[in-house]
Structures are given as structure tokens and as C-alpha cells.
PDB file of C-alpha atoms in Angstrom:
ATOM      1  CA  ASN A 286      19.063 -30.156 -24.192  1.00 42.00           C
ATOM      2  CA  THR A 287      21.435 -28.256 -21.984  1.00 49.00           C
ATOM      3  CA  LEU A 288      24.981 -27.780 -23.144  1.00 51.00           C
ATOM      4  CA  SER A 289      27.677 -27.597 -20.550  1.00 52.00           C
ATOM      5  CA  LEU A 290      30.353 -24.952 -20.898  1.00 50.00           C
ATOM      6  CA  GLN A 291      32.945 -27.689 -21.282  1.00 51.00           C
ATOM      7  CA  THR A 292      31.011 -29.238 -24.223  1.00 53.00           C
ATOM      8  CA  VAL A 293      30.753 -25.831 -25.935  1.00 47.00           C
ATOM      9  CA  MET A 294      34.467 -25.185 -25.424  1.00 48.00           C
ATOM     10  CA  VAL A 295      35.541 -28.599 -26.752  1.00 52.00           C
ATOM     11  CA  SER A 296      33.096 -28.639 -29.676  1.00 53.00           C
ATOM     12  CA  PHE A 297      33.442 -25.099 -30.893  1.00 53.00           C
ATOM     13  CA  GLY A 298      36.789 -23.953 -29.583  1.00 51.00           C
ATOM     14  CA  LEU A 299      37.902 -21.277 -27.220  1.00 53.00           C
ATOM     15  CA  ALA A 300      36.750 -18.388 -29.427  1.00 55.00           C
ATOM     16  CA  SER A 301      33.181 -19.707 -29.555  1.00 56.00           C
ATOM     17  CA  PHE A 302      33.298 -20.317 -25.820  1.00 51.00           C
ATOM     18  CA  LEU A 303      34.330 -16.702 -25.193  1.00 59.00           C
ATOM     19  CA  ILE A 304      31.609 -15.450 -27.538  1.00 64.00           C
ATOM     20  CA  CYS A 305      29.050 -17.463 -25.557  1.00 58.00           C
ATOM     21  CA  ILE A 306      30.367 -16.050 -22.281  1.00 63.00           C
ATOM     22  CA  CYS A 307      30.194 -12.488 -23.635  1.00 62.00           C
ATOM     23  CA  TYR A 308      26.670 -13.081 -24.910  1.00 66.00           C
ATOM     24  CA  LEU A 309      25.511 -14.456 -21.553  1.00 68.00           C
ATOM     25  CA  ALA A 310      27.213 -11.639 -19.647  1.00 69.00           C
ATOM     26  CA  ARG A 311      25.613  -9.023 -21.900  1.00 74.00           C
ATOM     27  CA  LYS A 312      22.222 -10.684 -21.482  1.00 69.00           C
ATOM     28  CA  LEU A 313      22.575 -10.763 -17.679  1.00 68.00           C
ATOM     29  CA  VAL A 314      23.658  -7.117 -17.581  1.00 70.00           C
ATOM     30  CA  GLY A 315      20.700  -6.184 -19.785  1.00 68.00           C
ATOM     31  CA  GLU A 316      18.278  -8.096 -17.544  1.00 67.00           C
ATOM     32  CA  ARG A 317      19.729  -6.453 -14.427  1.00 69.00           C
ATOM     33  CA  ARG A 318      19.505  -3.036 -16.082  1.00 72.00           C
ATOM     34  CA  SER A 319      15.862  -3.698 -17.037  1.00 68.00           C
ATOM     35  CA  ARG A 320      15.080  -4.892 -13.521  1.00 67.00           C
ATOM     36  CA  THR A 321      16.814  -1.867 -12.012  1.00 71.00           C
ATOM     37  CA  GLN A 322      14.897   0.475 -14.331  1.00 68.00           C
ATOM     38  CA  ALA A 323      11.606  -1.223 -13.469  1.00 68.00           C
ATOM     39  CA  GLU A 324      12.379  -0.994  -9.745  1.00 72.00           C
ATOM     40  CA  ALA A 325      13.252   2.694 -10.127  1.00 67.00           C
ATOM     41  CA  ALA A 326       9.997   3.355 -11.977  1.00 69.00           C
ATOM     42  CA  LEU A 327       7.974   1.563  -9.280  1.00 71.00           C
ATOM     43  CA  HIS A 328       9.812   3.496  -6.571  1.00 69.00           C
ATOM     44  CA  THR A 329       9.015   6.782  -8.341  1.00 70.00           C
ATOM     45  CA  LEU A 330       5.350   5.801  -8.527  1.00 69.00           C
ATOM     46  CA  ALA A 331       5.197   4.902  -4.843  1.00 73.00           C
ATOM     47  CA  VAL A 332       7.028   8.027  -3.672  1.00 74.00           C
ATOM     48  CA  ASN A 333       4.792  10.326  -5.729  1.00 71.00           C
ATOM     49  CA  SER A 334       1.503   8.504  -5.213  1.00 75.00           C
ATOM     50  CA  PRO A 335      -1.351  10.419  -3.600  1.00 77.00           C
ATOM     51  CA  GLU A 336      -2.291   7.150  -1.883  1.00 86.00           C
ATOM     52  CA  ASN A 337      -0.941   5.854   1.428  1.00 88.00           C
ATOM     53  CA  ILE A 338       1.351   2.902   0.712  1.00 88.00           C
ATOM     54  CA  ILE A 339       2.921   0.666   3.315  1.00 92.00           C
ATOM     55  CA  ARG A 340       4.502  -2.796   3.047  1.00 94.00           C
ATOM     56  CA  TYR A 341       4.585  -5.359   5.840  1.00 95.00           C
ATOM     57  CA  ASP A 342       6.676  -8.485   6.367  1.00 96.00           C
ATOM     58  CA  ARG A 343       5.288 -11.808   7.613  1.00 95.00           C
ATOM     59  CA  GLN A 344       5.427 -10.575  11.238  1.00 96.00           C
ATOM     60  CA  CYS A 345       3.200  -7.564  10.366  1.00 96.00           C
ATOM     61  CA  ARG A 346       6.152  -5.188  10.740  1.00 96.00           C
ATOM     62  CA  ALA A 347       6.301  -2.187   8.415  1.00 94.00           C
ATOM     63  CA  ILE A 348       9.219  -2.487   5.981  1.00 93.00           C
ATOM     64  CA  TYR A 349       8.403   0.426   3.635  1.00 91.00           C
ATOM     65  CA  CYS A 350       6.143   3.463   3.715  1.00 90.00           C
ATOM     66  CA  ASN A 351       5.777   6.206   1.151  1.00 89.00           C
ATOM     67  CA  PRO A 352       5.865   9.943   2.005  1.00 90.00           C
ATOM     68  CA  ARG A 353       2.062  10.225   1.882  1.00 88.00           C
ATOM     69  CA  MET A 354       1.823   7.565   4.602  1.00 89.00           C
ATOM     70  CA  THR A 355       4.231   9.398   6.873  1.00 87.00           C
ATOM     71  CA  GLU A 356       2.317  12.633   6.254  1.00 86.00           C
ATOM     72  CA  THR A 357      -1.018  10.975   7.054  1.00 83.00           C
ATOM     73  CA  LEU A 358       0.281   9.545  10.319  1.00 82.00           C
ATOM     74  CA  GLY A 359       2.385  12.579  11.187  1.00 82.00           C
ATOM     75  CA  ALA A 360       5.430  10.405  11.802  1.00 84.00           C
ATOM     76  CA  ASP A 361       8.829   9.971  10.194  1.00 87.00           C
ATOM     77  CA  PRO A 362       9.721   6.637   8.530  1.00 85.00           C
ATOM     78  CA  GLU A 363      12.073   5.681  11.369  1.00 87.00           C
ATOM     79  CA  THR A 364       9.112   5.773  13.754  1.00 87.00           C
ATOM     80  CA  LEU A 365       6.970   3.549  11.497  1.00 89.00           C
ATOM     81  CA  LEU A 366       9.448   1.023  10.160  1.00 93.00           C
ATOM     82  CA  GLY A 367       9.963  -2.176  12.115  1.00 94.00           C
ATOM     83  CA  LYS A 368       6.719  -1.812  14.067  1.00 94.00           C
ATOM     84  CA  THR A 369       3.396  -3.614  13.867  1.00 94.00           C
ATOM     85  CA  PRO A 370       0.212  -1.519  13.745  1.00 92.00           C
ATOM     86  CA  LEU A 371      -0.488  -2.372  17.398  1.00 91.00           C
ATOM     87  CA  GLU A 372       3.039  -1.339  18.432  1.00 92.00           C
ATOM     88  CA  LEU A 373       2.716   1.939  16.532  1.00 88.00           C
ATOM     89  CA  GLY A 374      -0.692   2.755  18.013  1.00 85.00           C
ATOM     90  CA  ALA A 375      -1.613   5.365  15.399  1.00 84.00           C
ATOM     91  CA  GLY A 376      -5.341   4.648  15.206  1.00 83.00           C
ATOM     92  CA  GLY A 377      -6.150   3.653  18.763  1.00 83.00           C
ATOM     93  CA  PRO A 378      -6.394   0.128  20.196  1.00 87.00           C
ATOM     94  CA  GLU A 379      -9.617  -0.935  18.444  1.00 91.00           C
ATOM     95  CA  VAL A 380      -8.709   0.425  15.003  1.00 90.00           C
ATOM     96  CA  ASP A 381      -5.155  -0.913  15.211  1.00 91.00           C
ATOM     97  CA  ALA A 382      -6.396  -4.361  16.271  1.00 93.00           C
ATOM     98  CA  GLU A 383      -8.881  -4.466  13.372  1.00 94.00           C
ATOM     99  CA  TYR A 384      -6.209  -3.304  10.909  1.00 93.00           C
ATOM    100  CA  GLU A 385      -3.638  -5.833  12.130  1.00 95.00           C
ATOM    101  CA  GLY A 386      -6.312  -8.541  12.048  1.00 95.00           C
ATOM    102  CA  HIS A 387      -6.831  -7.849   8.349  1.00 95.00           C
ATOM    103  CA  LEU A 388      -3.062  -8.007   7.800  1.00 96.00           C
ATOM    104  CA  ARG A 389      -2.876 -11.409   9.490  1.00 96.00           C
ATOM    105  CA  GLN A 390      -5.858 -12.653   7.492  1.00 97.00           C
ATOM    106  CA  VAL A 391      -4.114 -11.733   4.210  1.00 97.00           C
ATOM    107  CA  LEU A 392      -0.876 -13.344   5.407  1.00 96.00           C
ATOM    108  CA  GLU A 393      -2.694 -16.576   6.263  1.00 96.00           C
ATOM    109  CA  SER A 394      -5.069 -16.824   3.309  1.00 96.00           C
ATOM    110  CA  GLY A 395      -3.232 -14.966   0.553  1.00 95.00           C
ATOM    111  CA  ALA A 396      -6.572 -13.369  -0.378  1.00 96.00           C
ATOM    112  CA  SER A 397      -6.954  -9.598  -0.674  1.00 93.00           C
ATOM    113  CA  SER A 398      -8.900  -7.704   1.966  1.00 93.00           C
ATOM    114  CA  ASP A 399     -10.610  -4.309   2.082  1.00 94.00           C
ATOM    115  CA  LEU A 400     -11.518  -2.267   5.132  1.00 94.00           C
ATOM    116  CA  GLU A 401     -12.617   1.212   6.081  1.00 93.00           C
ATOM    117  CA  ILE A 402     -11.285   2.844   9.200  1.00 90.00           C
ATOM    118  CA  VAL A 403     -11.646   6.189  10.941  1.00 89.00           C
ATOM    119  CA  MET A 404      -8.556   7.454  12.693  1.00 84.00           C
ATOM    120  CA  PRO A 405      -7.051  10.669  14.033  1.00 76.00           C
ATOM    121  CA  HIS A 406      -5.240  12.812  11.484  1.00 73.00           C
ATOM    122  CA  SER A 407      -1.921  14.537  12.119  1.00 68.00           C
ATOM    123  CA  ALA A 408      -3.475  17.901  11.144  1.00 73.00           C
ATOM    124  CA  GLY A 409      -6.300  17.421  13.638  1.00 75.00           C
ATOM    125  CA  GLY A 410      -9.727  15.861  13.495  1.00 79.00           C
ATOM    126  CA  PHE A 411     -10.513  12.439  12.125  1.00 84.00           C
ATOM    127  CA  ARG A 412     -10.179  10.999   8.642  1.00 87.00           C
ATOM    128  CA  SER A 413     -11.853   8.043   6.990  1.00 89.00           C
ATOM    129  CA  HIS A 414      -9.685   5.719   4.918  1.00 91.00           C
ATOM    130  CA  HIS A 415     -10.423   2.865   2.554  1.00 92.00           C
ATOM    131  CA  ILE A 416      -7.541   0.376   2.621  1.00 93.00           C
ATOM    132  CA  ARG A 417      -6.874  -2.504   0.241  1.00 93.00           C
ATOM    133  CA  MET A 418      -4.447  -5.174   1.439  1.00 94.00           C
ATOM    134  CA  VAL A 419      -2.908  -7.612  -1.022  1.00 93.00           C
ATOM    135  CA  ALA A 420      -0.474 -10.468  -0.521  1.00 95.00           C
ATOM    136  CA  GLU A 421       3.030 -10.054  -1.888  1.00 93.00           C
ATOM    137  CA  ARG A 422       4.378 -13.338  -3.196  1.00 93.00           C
ATOM    138  CA  ASP A 423       7.865 -14.826  -3.086  1.00 92.00           C
ATOM    139  CA  PRO A 424       9.326 -16.570  -6.179  1.00 89.00           C
ATOM    140  CA  GLN A 425       7.818 -19.890  -5.045  1.00 93.00           C
ATOM    141  CA  GLY A 426       4.319 -18.378  -4.799  1.00 92.00           C
ATOM    142  CA  GLY A 427       4.165 -18.237  -1.007  1.00 94.00           C
ATOM    143  CA  VAL A 428       2.991 -15.149   0.845  1.00 95.00           C
ATOM    144  CA  ALA A 429       6.054 -13.055   1.685  1.00 94.00           C
ATOM    145  CA  GLY A 430       4.283  -9.999   3.052  1.00 95.00           C
ATOM    146  CA  VAL A 431       1.396  -7.595   2.567  1.00 95.00           C
ATOM    147  CA  LEU A 432       1.078  -4.404   0.561  1.00 92.00           C
ATOM    148  CA  ALA A 433      -1.510  -1.991   1.984  1.00 92.00           C
ATOM    149  CA  ILE A 434      -2.743   0.877  -0.168  1.00 90.00           C
ATOM    150  CA  GLY A 435      -5.074   3.388   1.445  1.00 90.00           C
ATOM    151  CA  ARG A 436      -7.072   6.349   0.256  1.00 89.00           C
ATOM    152  CA  ASN A 437      -8.510   9.212   2.276  1.00 88.00           C
ATOM    153  CA  ILE A 438     -12.275   8.992   1.719  1.00 89.00           C
ATOM    154  CA  THR A 439     -13.292  11.589   4.296  1.00 87.00           C
ATOM    155  CA  ARG A 440     -15.007  13.866   1.740  1.00 86.00           C
ATOM    156  CA  ARG A 441     -16.993  10.983   0.314  1.00 88.00           C
ATOM    157  CA  LYS A 442     -18.064   9.876   3.799  1.00 85.00           C
ATOM    158  CA  ARG A 443     -19.154  13.453   4.630  1.00 82.00           C
ATOM    159  CA  MET A 444     -21.285  13.531   1.480  1.00 82.00           C
ATOM    160  CA  GLU A 445     -22.809  10.172   2.429  1.00 82.00           C
ATOM    161  CA  ASP A 446     -23.581  11.583   5.892  1.00 77.00           C
ATOM    162  CA  ALA A 447     -25.221  14.649   4.320  1.00 75.00           C
ATOM    163  CA  LEU A 448     -27.331  12.458   2.033  1.00 75.00           C
ATOM    164  CA  HIS A 449     -28.282  10.329   5.036  1.00 74.00           C
ATOM    165  CA  PHE A 450     -29.398  13.473   6.888  1.00 70.00           C
ATOM    166  CA  VAL A 451     -31.521  14.558   3.929  1.00 70.00           C
ATOM    167  CA  ALA A 452     -32.978  11.050   3.577  1.00 67.00           C
ATOM    168  CA  GLN A 453     -34.008  11.157   7.257  1.00 71.00           C
ATOM    169  CA  GLY A 454     -36.174  14.188   6.512  1.00 67.00           C
ATOM    170  CA  GLY A 455     -33.805  16.944   7.615  1.00 59.00           C
ATOM    171  CA  TRP A 456     -34.957  19.001   4.635  1.00 57.00           C
ATOM    172  CA  LEU A 457     -38.502  19.273   6.049  1.00 60.00           C
ATOM    173  CA  ALA A 458     -37.493  21.994   8.535  1.00 57.00           C
ATOM    174  CA  GLY A 459     -37.116  24.808   5.974  1.00 55.00           C
ATOM    175  CA  ALA A 460     -34.038  26.306   4.309  1.00 52.00           C
ATOM    176  CA  GLU A 461     -32.476  28.090   7.301  1.00 60.00           C
ATOM    177  CA  SER A 462     -33.191  25.310   9.762  1.00 65.00           C
ATOM    178  CA  PHE A 463     -32.094  22.737   7.207  1.00 64.00           C
ATOM    179  CA  CYS A 464     -28.673  24.395   6.763  1.00 68.00           C
ATOM    180  CA  HIS A 465     -28.241  24.735  10.506  1.00 69.00           C
ATOM    181  CA  GLY A 466     -29.341  21.133  11.115  1.00 67.00           C
ATOM    182  CA  LEU A 467     -27.085  19.831   8.355  1.00 66.00           C
ATOM    183  CA  ALA A 468     -24.135  21.791   9.748  1.00 71.00           C
ATOM    184  CA  GLN A 469     -24.770  20.348  13.203  1.00 69.00           C
ATOM    185  CA  PHE A 470     -25.149  16.871  11.754  1.00 65.00           C
ATOM    186  CA  LEU A 471     -21.841  17.218   9.945  1.00 66.00           C
ATOM    187  CA  GLY A 472     -20.199  18.964  12.893  1.00 65.00           C
ATOM    188  CA  GLN A 473     -19.176  22.096  11.019  1.00 57.00           C
ATOM    189  CA  SER A 474     -20.444  25.474   9.889  1.00 43.00           C
ATOM    190  CA  LEU A 475     -21.845  25.897   6.391  1.00 45.00           C
TER     191      LEU A 475
END
């Protein structure tokens, strides 16, 4: 089924051979151009995403992070890249160990993993994040690394806390006491 270049050249002559070469070269250039355009589009999406995006290699070392990730951690890419979560120490020992444990689980199993963490924010206070980790595959189908995509869910968690306060009967105290109690429960002024 496969024709060798020598067979094409002998059977169809040099002109046909050159036409085949030009066709193949044009096809390869077109495929490279398409791949380059697709990579550029993906890069644009990652750079402008409101989500935290970070990629890890098989040793759990960060190999890419988008600007939102560096903003969330309050660190420049040079500080993040090449380090494991435990080496970076951004969330504290327990949070970093849990996070890296999820990374290792995805690397070993190839199955996606979700987790929620609370960690210090560069602007002060703490933020809650939902993180989805998915295996990145090599051409042979093996796990080559992990892509972690995180979202700040602090507002949602605060609303859940407020609903929890109300469900516990905090509303029974009256309007003024309720607002004061809710503010204390949430740790802020209303």
C-alpha cells in the first residue's frame, strides 16, 4: 500500500516525483501552521482566563502558570516554575501536602480529581478554591503531567456559611441581633 519515493520516481518520472514532494511539503507546512495557530489560540485562552491554570510534569514540578495563578499566589512565574507545591509552600504544610497528594494520585491513576482548599491570598485574608486536576497524555496515551484549573469560590462559600447560620436558627434573635450575629459569624461588618 505504501509507495516508496524511489518507486514513484521510477514509475512516474522526475516531474511527478517533484510534484509529490511539493505536495507533501505544502501539506506539512499547512499542518504545522494549523498546529501553531491552535497552540496560539490555546495560549491566548490560558493567558486571559479568569481561572487559575497551572501545569505540572511527572515530578509534580510546575512547568506553566497563567497570569491569574501568579496573581492569586502573589508570586512571579520564576518563583513558581520548577517547584513542587510542597517546595513552594504557598498554602501551608497541610494544604500543600493535600494538593500534592491529589497531583500524585492523578499521575498514578490517570483519573481526574477535584478538591477544595482554603489558603492565604496575596491581597490578605483567606480564599477558598475549587481545583480540578486532569491528566495530560503523551502521544502513546501515558500520563505525561497534570493540568490543574482552579476557581476562587470564596463568595459561594460565604453564602453557604450565611445559609448555615440561618439554618441554625440565627434568625430567631430579631433583625438587629440577626445582622450582628451574621456579621460575627462571617467575620465582617454588614
